[in-house]
Amino acid sequence: MEELNNEFLTIQVAEKGAELQSIKDKEGHEYLWQADPYYWPRHSPILFPIVCGLWENTYRIDGFEFKMNRHGFARNMDFQLIRKTDNRVTFALTDSPETHRDYPYHFNLSVTYRLDGNKIHVIWHVENTQNTEMHFQIGGHPAFNLPDLAEGEAMHGTLRFDNEEGIERLIGNVEGCIRPGRFPLETEKGIWRFDEESFNMDAIIIDKCQVKEVSLLDKDGRDVVTVSFKSPAVGIWSPYGKNAPFVCIEPWYGIHDSVNYQGDFRKKYLMNHLQPGASFMSEYTIEVGCRN
């Protein structure tokens, strides 16, 4: 476990999955979900080299079939600590015979966490280290404790999107894959109030760059946590049927298969492509507390 701190925040990151484990303010208040296995045994996994599900857990490249479980393998693998300074820490994962069983590409994946005041920058860097084109998806899955929720109280909360116009969602509840159509998400000037039933069709999936910033609000309408991103899609999720006291805000460069998808992996919706020797870099930020 590696720890970074400044005058505002203390964060912890594990080598397994390069997963963020804790976000505390100077008063010791915990913002990140603490992985109670009854609800969901993770904090903030890295999704790579796929985001969400494949139809029948199978994908195809040049006529060959491969198997991969939901969200890929990076979240379950040990990363190597590459560098640590006072305000940042970087972990890396490189392809191996183990990864080649599920994914035939050669790559370097690094994940950096950088503290900047009351912000955490989560930086992804994917490098293609082979002499042919590489295809991948990547995403975040941070889970945040719901404010103002008493023990045993029915799950509820409020999010604010940076889009005050109409927002459409996808629904990915058919064996973890997306069913046809887009559906309206009922908001009031970008404010979305949710409860347990809001997730009865699994995650709220918003694509087409409709949203670039999502804030979790307290009962007085103040920002508790704000997630900002450049990714084309974002998922909002809490496990249905468990009255879970957290919500996930998930920036995604990728998305589920469509139901019955049998096409080539490289042609999947929101697939990313890297030429030999090329690299991809992006980030999202987690801002803690009310804005000035």
Tab-separated table of C-alpha atoms in Angstrom:
chain	number	residue	atom	x	y	z
A	1	MET	CA	0.000	0.000	0.000
A	2	GLU	CA	1.328	3.433	-0.947
A	3	GLU	CA	0.140	6.671	0.658
A	4	LEU	CA	0.162	10.286	-0.509
A	5	ASN	CA	-0.944	13.285	1.493
A	6	ASN	CA	-1.048	17.063	1.425
A	7	GLU	CA	-2.772	19.741	3.485
A	8	PHE	CA	-6.187	18.671	2.118
A	9	LEU	CA	-6.203	14.940	1.437
A	10	THR	CA	-4.641	11.578	2.231
A	11	ILE	CA	-5.009	8.789	-0.313
A	12	GLN	CA	-3.905	5.156	-0.344
A	13	VAL	CA	-3.281	2.968	-3.395
A	14	ALA	CA	-2.675	-0.793	-3.504
A	15	GLU	CA	-0.299	-2.606	-5.849
A	16	LYS	CA	-3.042	-5.098	-6.662
A	17	GLY	CA	-4.933	-3.580	-9.570
A	18	ALA	CA	-3.239	-0.210	-8.895
A	19	GLU	CA	-6.542	0.397	-7.104
A	20	LEU	CA	-7.306	3.490	-5.068
A	21	GLN	CA	-8.216	2.315	-1.548
A	22	SER	CA	-8.986	5.430	0.459
A	23	ILE	CA	-9.641	9.174	0.147
A	24	LYS	CA	-9.693	11.040	3.452
A	25	ASP	CA	-9.818	14.760	4.161
A	26	LYS	CA	-7.783	16.469	6.884
A	27	GLU	CA	-10.515	15.664	9.437
A	28	GLY	CA	-10.235	11.966	8.597
A	29	HIS	CA	-13.593	11.720	6.823
A	30	GLU	CA	-13.606	8.826	4.306
A	31	TYR	CA	-15.091	9.525	0.866
A	32	LEU	CA	-14.270	6.277	-0.941
A	33	TRP	CA	-16.371	3.142	-0.458
A	34	GLN	CA	-14.555	0.686	1.832
A	35	ALA	CA	-15.346	-2.558	-0.003
A	36	ASP	CA	-17.704	-4.359	2.373
A	37	PRO	CA	-18.051	-7.680	0.477
A	38	TYR	CA	-21.743	-7.959	1.335
A	39	TYR	CA	-22.403	-5.089	-1.061
A	40	TRP	CA	-19.369	-4.950	-3.403
A	41	PRO	CA	-15.796	-5.967	-2.513
A	42	ARG	CA	-13.936	-3.240	-4.413
A	43	HIS	CA	-13.088	0.448	-4.078
A	44	SER	CA	-12.081	1.818	-7.482
A	45	PRO	CA	-10.905	-0.849	-9.954
A	46	ILE	CA	-9.165	-0.136	-13.271
A	47	LEU	CA	-11.135	-1.577	-16.198
A	48	PHE	CA	-8.754	-2.879	-18.900
A	49	PRO	CA	-8.576	-4.104	-21.651
A	50	ILE	CA	-12.383	-4.126	-21.816
A	51	VAL	CA	-15.089	-2.084	-20.135
A	52	CYS	CA	-18.146	-3.976	-18.894
A	53	GLY	CA	-19.285	-7.205	-20.545
A	54	LEU	CA	-18.689	-9.237	-23.685
A	55	TRP	CA	-21.524	-11.244	-25.147
A	56	GLU	CA	-21.093	-14.753	-23.714
A	57	ASN	CA	-17.712	-13.540	-22.334
A	58	THR	CA	-16.262	-14.072	-25.825
A	59	TYR	CA	-14.588	-11.848	-28.410
A	60	ARG	CA	-13.108	-12.455	-31.840
A	61	ILE	CA	-9.995	-11.222	-33.639
A	62	ASP	CA	-9.194	-12.381	-37.188
A	63	GLY	CA	-11.438	-15.408	-36.753
A	64	PHE	CA	-9.884	-16.521	-33.437
A	65	GLU	CA	-11.987	-16.600	-30.271
A	66	PHE	CA	-10.839	-15.431	-26.841
A	67	LYS	CA	-12.553	-15.480	-23.473
A	68	MET	CA	-12.519	-12.612	-20.993
A	69	ASN	CA	-14.584	-11.856	-17.937
A	70	ARG	CA	-16.392	-8.601	-17.250
A	71	HIS	CA	-14.153	-5.511	-16.995
A	72	GLY	CA	-10.998	-7.372	-18.010
A	73	PHE	CA	-8.037	-8.643	-16.008
A	74	ALA	CA	-6.077	-5.566	-14.875
A	75	ARG	CA	-8.144	-5.085	-11.720
A	76	ASN	CA	-7.052	-8.529	-10.462
A	77	MET	CA	-3.335	-8.295	-11.264
A	78	ASP	CA	-0.361	-7.045	-9.291
A	79	PHE	CA	1.114	-3.842	-10.695
A	80	GLN	CA	4.703	-2.756	-10.087
A	81	LEU	CA	5.519	0.475	-8.281
A	82	ILE	CA	7.495	2.554	-10.798
A	83	ARG	CA	7.898	5.933	-9.141
A	84	LYS	CA	6.789	7.842	-6.077
A	85	THR	CA	7.252	11.497	-5.159
A	86	ASP	CA	5.652	13.738	-2.553
A	87	ASN	CA	2.524	14.265	-4.651
A	88	ARG	CA	2.320	11.388	-7.132
A	89	VAL	CA	2.688	7.641	-7.432
A	90	THR	CA	2.860	5.526	-10.598
A	91	PHE	CA	2.200	1.815	-11.045
A	92	ALA	CA	2.666	-0.277	-14.199
A	93	LEU	CA	1.461	-3.546	-15.687
A	94	THR	CA	3.167	-5.214	-18.661
A	95	ASP	CA	1.848	-8.062	-20.790
A	96	SER	CA	2.923	-11.561	-19.834
A	97	PRO	CA	2.136	-15.187	-20.694
A	98	GLU	CA	-0.716	-14.885	-18.189
A	99	THR	CA	-2.310	-11.912	-19.989
A	100	HIS	CA	-1.740	-13.495	-23.415
A	101	ARG	CA	-4.161	-16.285	-22.538
A	102	ASP	CA	-6.980	-13.719	-22.555
A	103	TYR	CA	-5.568	-10.905	-24.675
A	104	PRO	CA	-3.065	-11.397	-27.525
A	105	TYR	CA	-1.467	-7.938	-27.483
A	106	HIS	CA	1.821	-6.656	-26.061
A	107	PHE	CA	1.395	-3.515	-23.972
A	108	ASN	CA	2.517	-1.345	-21.103
A	109	LEU	CA	-0.223	0.087	-18.896
A	110	SER	CA	0.656	2.683	-16.280
A	111	VAL	CA	-1.644	4.339	-13.759
A	112	THR	CA	-0.608	7.519	-11.946
A	113	TYR	CA	-2.306	9.208	-9.004
A	114	ARG	CA	-1.371	12.869	-8.484
A	115	LEU	CA	-2.506	15.060	-5.613
A	116	ASP	CA	-3.226	18.700	-6.439
A	117	GLY	CA	-4.865	20.535	-3.544
A	118	ASN	CA	-8.260	18.922	-3.018
A	119	LYS	CA	-8.073	17.105	-6.377
A	120	ILE	CA	-6.832	13.644	-7.323
A	121	HIS	CA	-5.719	13.244	-10.934
A	122	VAL	CA	-6.026	9.641	-12.138
A	123	ILE	CA	-3.838	9.311	-15.242
A	124	TRP	CA	-3.871	6.344	-17.630
A	125	HIS	CA	-1.080	5.638	-20.127
A	126	VAL	CA	-1.381	2.710	-22.547
A	127	GLU	CA	1.531	1.891	-24.894
A	128	ASN	CA	1.489	-0.558	-27.815
A	129	THR	CA	4.826	-2.422	-27.677
A	130	GLN	CA	4.280	-4.745	-30.649
A	131	ASN	CA	4.628	-4.307	-34.407
A	132	THR	CA	0.912	-4.632	-35.206
A	133	GLU	CA	-2.126	-2.548	-34.301
A	134	MET	CA	-3.549	-2.946	-30.794
A	135	HIS	CA	-7.187	-2.571	-29.695
A	136	PHE	CA	-8.362	-1.865	-26.143
A	137	GLN	CA	-10.829	-0.169	-23.837
A	138	ILE	CA	-10.134	1.425	-20.463
A	139	GLY	CA	-12.236	2.888	-17.688
A	140	GLY	CA	-12.508	3.868	-14.045
A	141	HIS	CA	-14.933	2.571	-11.417
A	142	PRO	CA	-14.596	4.723	-8.258
A	143	ALA	CA	-17.291	4.227	-5.612
A	144	PHE	CA	-18.221	7.032	-3.210
A	145	ASN	CA	-19.969	6.872	0.136
A	146	LEU	CA	-23.408	8.469	0.076
A	147	PRO	CA	-23.636	11.519	2.350
A	148	ASP	CA	-26.399	12.056	4.913
A	149	LEU	CA	-27.407	8.381	4.851
A	150	ALA	CA	-28.156	6.984	8.291
A	151	GLU	CA	-27.473	3.309	9.028
A	152	GLY	CA	-30.406	1.218	7.851
A	153	GLU	CA	-31.979	4.101	5.939
A	154	ALA	CA	-33.249	3.432	2.427
A	155	MET	CA	-30.594	4.156	-0.175
A	156	HIS	CA	-30.935	7.577	-1.833
A	157	GLY	CA	-28.816	10.420	-3.143
A	158	THR	CA	-28.478	13.290	-5.588
A	159	LEU	CA	-26.149	13.837	-8.542
A	160	ARG	CA	-25.641	16.929	-10.650
A	161	PHE	CA	-24.644	16.557	-14.299
A	162	ASP	CA	-23.040	19.378	-16.289
A	163	ASN	CA	-25.780	18.945	-18.904
A	164	GLU	CA	-29.035	20.748	-18.065
A	165	GLU	CA	-30.691	19.651	-21.299
A	166	GLY	CA	-32.092	16.211	-22.070
A	167	ILE	CA	-29.853	13.230	-21.287
A	168	GLU	CA	-30.337	9.818	-22.870
A	169	ARG	CA	-29.145	6.545	-21.385
A	170	LEU	CA	-28.342	3.080	-22.629
A	171	ILE	CA	-29.473	-0.019	-20.767
A	172	GLY	CA	-27.035	-2.907	-20.360
A	173	ASN	CA	-28.984	-5.449	-18.362
A	174	VAL	CA	-29.233	-8.380	-20.825
A	175	GLU	CA	-26.533	-10.738	-19.510
A	176	GLY	CA	-24.348	-7.677	-18.967
A	177	CYS	CA	-24.768	-6.401	-22.530
A	178	ILE	CA	-26.641	-3.495	-24.095
A	179	ARG	CA	-30.147	-3.861	-25.413
A	180	PRO	CA	-31.300	-1.744	-28.392
A	181	GLY	CA	-32.499	1.839	-27.987
A	182	ARG	CA	-31.778	4.965	-25.975
A	183	PHE	CA	-34.012	6.072	-23.148
A	184	PRO	CA	-34.532	9.436	-21.398
A	185	LEU	CA	-32.968	10.011	-17.998
A	186	GLU	CA	-35.336	12.215	-16.030
A	187	THR	CA	-33.401	15.150	-14.561
A	188	GLU	CA	-34.316	18.658	-13.445
A	189	LYS	CA	-31.808	21.153	-14.860
A	190	GLY	CA	-29.108	18.526	-14.567
A	191	ILE	CA	-30.137	17.338	-11.092
A	192	TRP	CA	-30.860	13.607	-10.772
A	193	ARG	CA	-32.315	12.224	-7.552
A	194	PHE	CA	-31.890	8.478	-7.262
A	195	ASP	CA	-32.853	5.635	-4.986
A	196	GLU	CA	-32.686	1.843	-5.019
A	197	GLU	CA	-35.181	1.518	-7.874
A	198	SER	CA	-33.118	3.808	-10.098
A	199	PHE	CA	-30.739	0.877	-10.645
A	200	ASN	CA	-33.295	-1.860	-11.291
A	201	MET	CA	-32.047	-1.995	-14.909
A	202	ASP	CA	-28.401	-2.057	-13.795
A	203	ALA	CA	-26.085	0.906	-14.506
A	204	ILE	CA	-27.118	4.230	-15.969
A	205	ILE	CA	-24.955	4.382	-19.117
A	206	ILE	CA	-24.503	7.807	-20.735
A	207	ASP	CA	-22.539	7.917	-24.005
A	208	LYS	CA	-21.958	10.362	-26.897
A	209	CYS	CA	-20.079	12.831	-24.646
A	210	GLN	CA	-23.358	14.072	-23.181
A	211	VAL	CA	-21.750	14.550	-19.767
A	212	LYS	CA	-18.219	15.586	-18.751
A	213	GLU	CA	-18.699	16.221	-15.050
A	214	VAL	CA	-20.766	14.580	-12.305
A	215	SER	CA	-21.081	15.854	-8.720
A	216	LEU	CA	-22.400	13.957	-5.712
A	217	LEU	CA	-24.385	16.404	-3.559
A	218	ASP	CA	-25.306	16.473	0.103
A	219	LYS	CA	-28.798	17.242	1.423
A	220	ASP	CA	-28.107	20.977	1.229
A	221	GLY	CA	-27.070	20.768	-2.426
A	222	ARG	CA	-23.349	21.199	-1.765
A	223	ASP	CA	-20.681	19.325	-3.722
A	224	VAL	CA	-19.281	16.368	-1.792
A	225	VAL	CA	-17.296	14.803	-4.637
A	226	THR	CA	-17.001	15.897	-8.282
A	227	VAL	CA	-15.670	13.589	-11.013
A	228	SER	CA	-14.519	15.341	-14.205
A	229	PHE	CA	-13.456	13.465	-17.338
A	230	LYS	CA	-12.838	13.618	-21.090
A	231	SER	CA	-14.128	10.139	-21.860
A	232	PRO	CA	-17.038	9.642	-24.295
A	233	ALA	CA	-19.090	7.622	-21.795
A	234	VAL	CA	-19.808	7.454	-18.082
A	235	GLY	CA	-21.564	4.815	-16.010
A	236	ILE	CA	-23.503	5.474	-12.811
A	237	TRP	CA	-24.011	2.339	-10.718
A	238	SER	CA	-24.999	0.917	-7.366
A	239	PRO	CA	-25.839	-2.764	-6.843
A	240	TYR	CA	-29.582	-3.215	-7.088
A	241	GLY	CA	-31.408	-5.032	-4.320
A	242	LYS	CA	-28.814	-4.454	-1.584
A	243	ASN	CA	-29.672	-0.967	-0.328
A	244	ALA	CA	-25.974	-0.173	-0.820
A	245	PRO	CA	-24.714	3.068	0.774
A	246	PHE	CA	-22.526	4.102	-2.171
A	247	VAL	CA	-22.691	5.149	-5.803
A	248	CYS	CA	-20.090	4.696	-8.552
A	249	ILE	CA	-19.244	7.426	-11.071
A	250	GLU	CA	-17.305	5.676	-13.859
A	251	PRO	CA	-15.504	7.416	-16.758
A	252	TRP	CA	-15.255	5.006	-19.688
A	253	TYR	CA	-13.294	4.812	-22.934
A	254	GLY	CA	-15.343	1.804	-23.976
A	255	ILE	CA	-18.653	0.150	-23.356
A	256	HIS	CA	-20.466	-3.210	-23.205
A	257	ASP	CA	-21.111	-5.432	-26.206
A	258	SER	CA	-24.537	-5.139	-27.745
A	259	VAL	CA	-26.791	-8.141	-27.164
A	260	ASN	CA	-25.844	-11.002	-29.537
A	261	TYR	CA	-22.727	-9.186	-30.806
A	262	GLN	CA	-20.679	-11.596	-32.911
A	263	GLY	CA	-18.473	-9.110	-34.743
A	264	ASP	CA	-14.743	-8.496	-34.655
A	265	PHE	CA	-13.302	-7.052	-31.443
A	266	ARG	CA	-11.735	-4.102	-33.236
A	267	LYS	CA	-15.154	-3.007	-34.567
A	268	LYS	CA	-16.816	-2.800	-31.148
A	269	TYR	CA	-18.489	0.491	-30.275
A	270	LEU	CA	-16.064	2.906	-28.559
A	271	MET	CA	-13.016	0.760	-29.263
A	272	ASN	CA	-9.593	2.440	-29.072
A	273	HIS	CA	-6.812	1.650	-31.546
A	274	LEU	CA	-3.036	2.096	-31.279
A	275	GLN	CA	-0.535	1.773	-34.102
A	276	PRO	CA	2.805	0.046	-33.351
A	277	GLY	CA	4.809	2.097	-30.871
A	278	ALA	CA	1.965	4.548	-30.295
A	279	SER	CA	0.487	5.423	-26.924
A	280	PHE	CA	-2.749	6.670	-25.390
A	281	MET	CA	-2.975	8.981	-22.403
A	282	SER	CA	-5.951	10.442	-20.593
A	283	GLU	CA	-7.086	11.241	-17.083
A	284	TYR	CA	-10.041	11.949	-14.884
A	285	THR	CA	-10.105	13.984	-11.685
A	286	ILE	CA	-11.799	13.488	-8.334
A	287	GLU	CA	-12.404	16.765	-6.516
A	288	VAL	CA	-13.307	16.522	-2.842
A	289	GLY	CA	-15.449	19.050	-1.011
A	290	CYS	CA	-17.263	22.250	-1.867
A	291	ARG	CA	-15.809	24.463	-4.536
A	292	ASN	CA	-14.614	27.983	-3.794
